[in-house]
């Protein structure tokens, strides 16, 4: 059981939990937004289009996203399994994944929209993507990263207009995606409103019991 999809709305703690899960399973984290950021950095025409979509909180077209992800999953480092973060985001992407590399389990970290918004509006990151929160995980010095001393800022797509759009898109697509995986008996749901440590423990307990 080493081909895992991690689902959860913005602020569900997906990135934090993905590191623990990947370490436990000894697999790579394949994050769709990391892959997209790498394309954006190359400043090609397609990179510029992707950046615009990401900043406004829209989804990248399926064909492009699927090609990018499947290329990554064909790497030798994924032979032993993988933890997917941010992909698939809809049923079209899930079908493409099933037809290629496959999935063993889908872990859904569930939080309400109220909690999601509260967590996201206070989120701050540095250019090296270390993450803080103005209330829940403040840096030692206001506005400065504890790890690399870079200034902290709000992600463009964490601004209120983009957050509402991302949540609306998430719900529209995810309900069908959850049903899709539930019908295949692959879905496991965790309460993401507990502390990071409690959620991590719940997930690790599940993985150990089903190793
Ligand atoms: P995330 O950090 O996972 O919320 O992703 C940030 C942004 O990257 C999203 O708002 C989309 O613009 C884009 N993105 C990430 N994953 C996908 C995906 N699977 N399909 C389409 N767009 C995606």
mmCIF file of C-alpha atoms and ligand atoms in Angstrom:
data_model
loop_
_atom_site.group_PDB
_atom_site.id
_atom_site.type_symbol
_atom_site.label_atom_id
_atom_site.label_comp_id
_atom_site.label_asym_id
_atom_site.label_seq_id
_atom_site.Cartn_x
_atom_site.Cartn_y
_atom_site.Cartn_z
ATOM 1 C CA UNK A 1 0.000 0.000 0.000
ATOM 2 C CA UNK A 2 2.482 2.587 -1.150
ATOM 3 C CA UNK A 3 0.626 4.507 -3.826
ATOM 4 C CA UNK A 4 -1.219 7.113 -1.825
ATOM 5 C CA UNK A 5 -3.282 10.167 -2.712
ATOM 6 C CA UNK A 6 -3.632 12.814 -0.035
ATOM 7 C CA UNK A 7 -6.725 15.030 -0.278
ATOM 8 C CA UNK A 8 -7.775 18.004 1.802
ATOM 9 C CA UNK A 9 -8.881 21.582 1.231
ATOM 10 C CA UNK A 10 -6.551 24.558 1.625
ATOM 11 C CA UNK A 11 -5.284 24.751 5.185
ATOM 12 C CA UNK A 12 -6.086 21.120 6.022
ATOM 13 C CA UNK A 13 -2.428 20.488 6.919
ATOM 14 C CA UNK A 14 -1.847 18.350 3.852
ATOM 15 C CA UNK A 15 1.753 19.491 3.232
ATOM 16 C CA UNK A 16 2.743 19.011 6.857
ATOM 17 C CA UNK A 17 1.184 15.556 7.035
ATOM 18 C CA UNK A 18 2.559 14.543 3.630
ATOM 19 C CA UNK A 19 6.135 14.801 4.945
ATOM 20 C CA UNK A 20 5.375 12.454 7.863
ATOM 21 C CA UNK A 21 3.511 9.953 5.713
ATOM 22 C CA UNK A 22 6.166 9.911 2.991
ATOM 23 C CA UNK A 23 8.886 9.389 5.578
ATOM 24 C CA UNK A 24 6.945 6.549 7.194
ATOM 25 C CA UNK A 25 6.322 4.812 3.859
ATOM 26 C CA UNK A 26 9.746 5.624 2.405
ATOM 27 C CA UNK A 27 8.273 7.155 -0.744
ATOM 28 C CA UNK A 28 8.607 10.438 -2.633
ATOM 29 C CA UNK A 29 6.105 13.279 -2.289
ATOM 30 C CA UNK A 30 4.857 14.312 -5.696
ATOM 31 C CA UNK A 31 3.279 17.718 -5.242
ATOM 32 C CA UNK A 32 1.391 19.173 -8.201
ATOM 33 C CA UNK A 33 1.934 22.775 -7.130
ATOM 34 C CA UNK A 34 5.707 22.213 -6.734
ATOM 35 C CA UNK A 35 5.874 20.810 -10.249
ATOM 36 C CA UNK A 36 3.849 23.755 -11.564
ATOM 37 C CA UNK A 37 6.097 26.253 -9.769
ATOM 38 C CA UNK A 38 9.106 24.670 -11.484
ATOM 39 C CA UNK A 39 7.435 25.180 -14.876
ATOM 40 C CA UNK A 40 6.570 28.793 -13.942
ATOM 41 C CA UNK A 41 10.219 29.484 -13.015
ATOM 42 C CA UNK A 42 11.303 28.677 -16.581
ATOM 43 C CA UNK A 43 9.363 31.771 -17.763
ATOM 44 C CA UNK A 44 8.187 30.151 -20.987
ATOM 45 C CA UNK A 45 4.858 31.164 -22.568
ATOM 46 C CA UNK A 46 3.158 28.151 -21.001
ATOM 47 C CA UNK A 47 4.828 29.001 -17.649
ATOM 48 C CA UNK A 48 3.363 32.511 -17.818
ATOM 49 C CA UNK A 49 -0.121 31.145 -18.520
ATOM 50 C CA UNK A 50 0.188 28.702 -15.615
ATOM 51 C CA UNK A 51 1.317 31.493 -13.284
ATOM 52 C CA UNK A 52 -1.743 33.591 -14.165
ATOM 53 C CA UNK A 53 -4.094 30.661 -13.474
ATOM 54 C CA UNK A 54 -2.372 29.835 -10.190
ATOM 55 C CA UNK A 55 -2.444 33.429 -8.934
ATOM 56 C CA UNK A 56 -6.173 33.764 -9.616
ATOM 57 C CA UNK A 57 -6.849 30.372 -8.006
ATOM 58 C CA UNK A 58 -8.056 28.644 -11.209
ATOM 59 C CA UNK A 59 -7.161 25.093 -12.155
ATOM 60 C CA UNK A 60 -4.574 24.237 -14.826
ATOM 61 C CA UNK A 61 -6.229 22.441 -17.807
ATOM 62 C CA UNK A 62 -6.478 18.689 -17.246
ATOM 63 C CA UNK A 63 -4.487 17.515 -20.287
ATOM 64 C CA UNK A 64 -1.511 19.623 -19.346
ATOM 65 C CA UNK A 65 -1.685 18.717 -15.660
ATOM 66 C CA UNK A 66 -2.037 15.015 -16.391
ATOM 67 C CA UNK A 67 0.966 15.022 -18.762
ATOM 68 C CA UNK A 68 3.143 16.822 -16.237
ATOM 69 C CA UNK A 69 2.196 14.473 -13.393
ATOM 70 C CA UNK A 70 2.473 11.228 -15.331
ATOM 71 C CA UNK A 71 5.903 12.242 -16.594
ATOM 72 C CA UNK A 72 6.998 12.721 -12.982
ATOM 73 C CA UNK A 73 5.448 9.402 -11.876
ATOM 74 C CA UNK A 74 7.400 7.498 -14.522
ATOM 75 C CA UNK A 75 10.693 8.442 -12.797
ATOM 76 C CA UNK A 76 12.602 5.493 -11.268
ATOM 77 C CA UNK A 77 12.244 7.091 -7.815
ATOM 78 C CA UNK A 78 8.485 6.421 -8.002
ATOM 79 C CA UNK A 79 8.800 2.692 -8.743
ATOM 80 C CA UNK A 80 8.552 1.947 -5.036
ATOM 81 C CA UNK A 81 5.427 4.049 -4.518
ATOM 82 C CA UNK A 82 4.484 7.705 -4.124
ATOM 83 C CA UNK A 83 2.481 10.156 -2.135
ATOM 84 C CA UNK A 84 0.476 12.480 -4.343
ATOM 85 C CA UNK A 85 -0.305 15.933 -2.971
ATOM 86 C CA UNK A 86 -2.634 18.151 -5.030
ATOM 87 C CA UNK A 87 -3.325 15.592 -7.758
ATOM 88 C CA UNK A 88 -5.798 14.296 -8.799
ATOM 89 C CA UNK A 89 -8.125 17.244 -8.287
ATOM 90 C CA UNK A 90 -11.090 15.917 -10.288
ATOM 91 C CA UNK A 91 -12.468 12.692 -11.753
ATOM 92 C CA UNK A 92 -10.834 13.203 -15.170
ATOM 93 C CA UNK A 93 -7.412 13.368 -13.511
ATOM 94 C CA UNK A 94 -8.255 10.396 -11.259
ATOM 95 C CA UNK A 95 -9.215 8.261 -14.257
ATOM 96 C CA UNK A 96 -5.975 9.158 -16.031
ATOM 97 C CA UNK A 97 -4.055 8.138 -12.922
ATOM 98 C CA UNK A 98 -5.939 4.838 -12.637
ATOM 99 C CA UNK A 99 -5.207 4.048 -16.274
ATOM 100 C CA UNK A 100 -1.489 4.645 -15.790
ATOM 101 C CA UNK A 101 0.255 4.282 -12.432
ATOM 102 C CA UNK A 102 -2.671 3.518 -10.105
ATOM 103 C CA UNK A 103 -3.608 4.275 -6.493
ATOM 104 C CA UNK A 104 -3.874 2.037 -3.416
ATOM 105 C CA UNK A 105 -5.465 4.388 -0.877
ATOM 106 C CA UNK A 106 -6.833 7.910 -0.738
ATOM 107 C CA UNK A 107 -6.485 9.742 2.560
ATOM 108 C CA UNK A 108 -8.820 12.705 2.955
ATOM 109 C CA UNK A 109 -8.035 15.241 5.672
ATOM 110 C CA UNK A 110 -11.367 16.942 6.280
ATOM 111 C CA UNK A 111 -11.893 20.448 7.686
ATOM 112 C CA UNK A 112 -14.767 22.924 7.479
ATOM 113 C CA UNK A 113 -14.569 26.009 5.260
ATOM 114 C CA UNK A 114 -14.528 28.216 8.387
ATOM 115 C CA UNK A 115 -11.395 26.487 9.689
ATOM 116 C CA UNK A 116 -9.863 26.522 6.208
ATOM 117 C CA UNK A 117 -10.324 30.291 5.823
ATOM 118 C CA UNK A 118 -9.054 31.005 9.341
ATOM 119 C CA UNK A 119 -5.911 28.957 8.745
ATOM 120 C CA UNK A 120 -5.235 30.372 5.289
ATOM 121 C CA UNK A 121 -5.791 34.062 5.940
ATOM 122 C CA UNK A 122 -3.031 34.052 8.571
ATOM 123 C CA UNK A 123 -0.603 31.880 6.605
ATOM 124 C CA UNK A 124 2.735 33.496 5.723
ATOM 125 C CA UNK A 125 5.634 32.008 3.771
ATOM 126 C CA UNK A 126 9.180 33.003 2.798
ATOM 127 C CA UNK A 127 10.796 32.594 -0.641
ATOM 128 C CA UNK A 128 12.103 29.194 0.495
ATOM 129 C CA UNK A 129 8.508 28.205 1.289
ATOM 130 C CA UNK A 130 8.919 27.818 5.054
ATOM 131 C CA UNK A 131 5.400 28.210 6.427
ATOM 132 C CA UNK A 132 4.202 30.220 9.451
ATOM 133 C CA UNK A 133 0.870 31.446 10.764
ATOM 134 C CA UNK A 134 0.355 34.823 12.414
ATOM 135 C CA UNK A 135 -1.629 33.240 15.307
ATOM 136 C CA UNK A 136 -1.019 29.476 15.322
ATOM 137 C CA UNK A 137 2.697 29.396 14.438
ATOM 138 C CA UNK A 138 4.148 32.900 14.621
ATOM 139 C CA UNK A 139 7.818 33.444 13.739
ATOM 140 C CA UNK A 140 10.136 34.556 16.543
ATOM 141 C CA UNK A 141 10.565 37.946 14.876
ATOM 142 C CA UNK A 142 7.453 39.350 13.224
ATOM 143 C CA UNK A 143 7.571 39.127 9.419
ATOM 144 C CA UNK A 144 10.900 37.243 9.285
ATOM 145 C CA UNK A 145 11.487 33.527 8.655
ATOM 146 C CA UNK A 146 13.062 31.678 11.623
ATOM 147 C CA UNK A 147 14.984 29.350 9.306
ATOM 148 C CA UNK A 148 16.463 31.561 6.591
ATOM 149 C CA UNK A 149 15.793 35.127 7.812
ATOM 150 C CA UNK A 150 13.957 35.966 4.567
ATOM 151 C CA UNK A 151 10.932 38.292 4.810
ATOM 152 C CA UNK A 152 7.567 36.530 5.137
ATOM 153 C CA UNK A 153 4.681 37.310 2.810
ATOM 154 C CA UNK A 154 1.202 36.080 1.948
ATOM 155 C CA UNK A 155 0.890 33.731 -1.043
ATOM 156 C CA UNK A 156 -0.908 35.492 -3.900
ATOM 157 C CA UNK A 157 -3.464 32.678 -3.945
ATOM 158 C CA UNK A 158 -4.000 32.944 -0.166
ATOM 159 C CA UNK A 159 -5.555 36.408 -0.633
ATOM 160 C CA UNK A 160 -9.313 36.435 0.130
ATOM 161 C CA UNK A 161 -10.680 36.534 -3.474
ATOM 162 C CA UNK A 162 -8.461 33.648 -4.580
ATOM 163 C CA UNK A 163 -9.224 31.631 -1.421
ATOM 164 C CA UNK A 164 -12.992 31.792 -1.964
ATOM 165 C CA UNK A 165 -12.501 30.754 -5.563
ATOM 166 C CA UNK A 166 -10.186 27.862 -4.616
ATOM 167 C CA UNK A 167 -12.627 26.600 -1.987
ATOM 168 C CA UNK A 168 -15.548 26.760 -4.429
ATOM 169 C CA UNK A 169 -13.549 24.834 -7.057
ATOM 170 C CA UNK A 170 -12.392 22.371 -4.416
ATOM 171 C CA UNK A 171 -15.939 21.528 -3.317
ATOM 172 C CA UNK A 172 -17.293 21.371 -6.854
ATOM 173 C CA UNK A 173 -14.670 18.817 -7.930
ATOM 174 C CA UNK A 174 -13.875 17.029 -4.723
ATOM 175 C CA UNK A 175 -17.319 15.768 -3.896
ATOM 176 C CA UNK A 176 -17.325 13.754 -7.117
ATOM 177 C CA UNK A 177 -13.728 12.689 -6.552
ATOM 178 C CA UNK A 178 -14.531 11.412 -3.041
ATOM 179 C CA UNK A 179 -17.482 9.458 -4.391
ATOM 180 C CA UNK A 180 -15.284 8.046 -7.162
ATOM 181 C CA UNK A 181 -12.725 6.715 -4.663
ATOM 182 C CA UNK A 182 -15.340 5.650 -2.110
ATOM 183 C CA UNK A 183 -17.021 3.490 -4.751
ATOM 184 C CA UNK A 184 -13.667 1.792 -5.244
ATOM 185 C CA UNK A 185 -13.264 1.283 -1.454
ATOM 186 C CA UNK A 186 -10.112 3.330 -1.428
ATOM 187 C CA UNK A 187 -11.209 6.324 0.624
ATOM 188 C CA UNK A 188 -10.226 6.895 4.271
ATOM 189 C CA UNK A 189 -11.327 10.092 6.046
ATOM 190 C CA UNK A 190 -9.452 11.839 8.889
ATOM 191 C CA UNK A 191 -10.634 14.745 11.025
ATOM 192 C CA UNK A 192 -8.206 17.566 10.144
ATOM 193 C CA UNK A 193 -9.539 19.934 12.808
ATOM 194 C CA UNK A 194 -7.538 18.202 15.539
ATOM 195 C CA UNK A 195 -3.965 19.294 16.265
ATOM 196 C CA UNK A 196 -1.211 18.506 13.750
ATOM 197 C CA UNK A 197 0.156 15.845 16.133
ATOM 198 C CA UNK A 198 -3.238 14.173 16.603
ATOM 199 C CA UNK A 199 -3.972 14.069 12.883
ATOM 200 C CA UNK A 200 -0.482 12.681 12.225
ATOM 201 C CA UNK A 201 -1.036 9.999 14.869
ATOM 202 C CA UNK A 202 -4.411 9.024 13.377
ATOM 203 C CA UNK A 203 -2.907 8.686 9.912
ATOM 204 C CA UNK A 204 0.180 6.771 11.067
ATOM 205 C CA UNK A 205 -1.981 4.421 13.188
ATOM 206 C CA UNK A 206 -4.077 3.693 10.129
ATOM 207 C CA UNK A 207 -1.038 3.088 7.918
ATOM 208 C CA UNK A 208 0.585 0.807 10.507
ATOM 209 C CA UNK A 209 -2.594 -1.199 10.934
ATOM 210 C CA UNK A 210 -2.896 -1.617 7.159
ATOM 211 C CA UNK A 211 0.770 -2.026 6.209
HETATM 212 P P1 LIG B 1 -2.272 23.988 -4.165
HETATM 213 O O1 LIG B 1 -1.069 24.594 -3.499
HETATM 214 O O2 LIG B 1 -2.273 22.503 -4.185
HETATM 215 O O3 LIG B 1 -3.562 24.581 -3.678
HETATM 216 O O4 LIG B 1 -2.156 24.402 -5.726
HETATM 217 C C1 LIG B 1 -1.979 25.747 -6.105
HETATM 218 C C2 LIG B 1 -2.537 25.985 -7.500
HETATM 219 O O5 LIG B 1 -1.861 25.124 -8.458
HETATM 220 C C3 LIG B 1 -4.005 25.645 -7.707
HETATM 221 O O6 LIG B 1 -4.848 26.705 -7.288
HETATM 222 C C4 LIG B 1 -4.058 25.443 -9.223
HETATM 223 O O7 LIG B 1 -3.963 26.674 -9.921
HETATM 224 C C5 LIG B 1 -2.763 24.689 -9.473
HETATM 225 N N1 LIG B 1 -2.930 23.224 -9.347
HETATM 226 C C6 LIG B 1 -2.327 22.413 -8.427
HETATM 227 N N2 LIG B 1 -2.674 21.126 -8.611
HETATM 228 C C7 LIG B 1 -3.524 21.108 -9.668
HETATM 229 C C8 LIG B 1 -4.249 20.063 -10.332
HETATM 230 N N3 LIG B 1 -4.175 18.786 -9.930
HETATM 231 N N4 LIG B 1 -5.028 20.396 -11.398
HETATM 232 C C9 LIG B 1 -5.119 21.681 -11.807
HETATM 233 N N5 LIG B 1 -4.483 22.719 -11.223
HETATM 234 C C10 LIG B 1 -3.689 22.441 -10.153
#
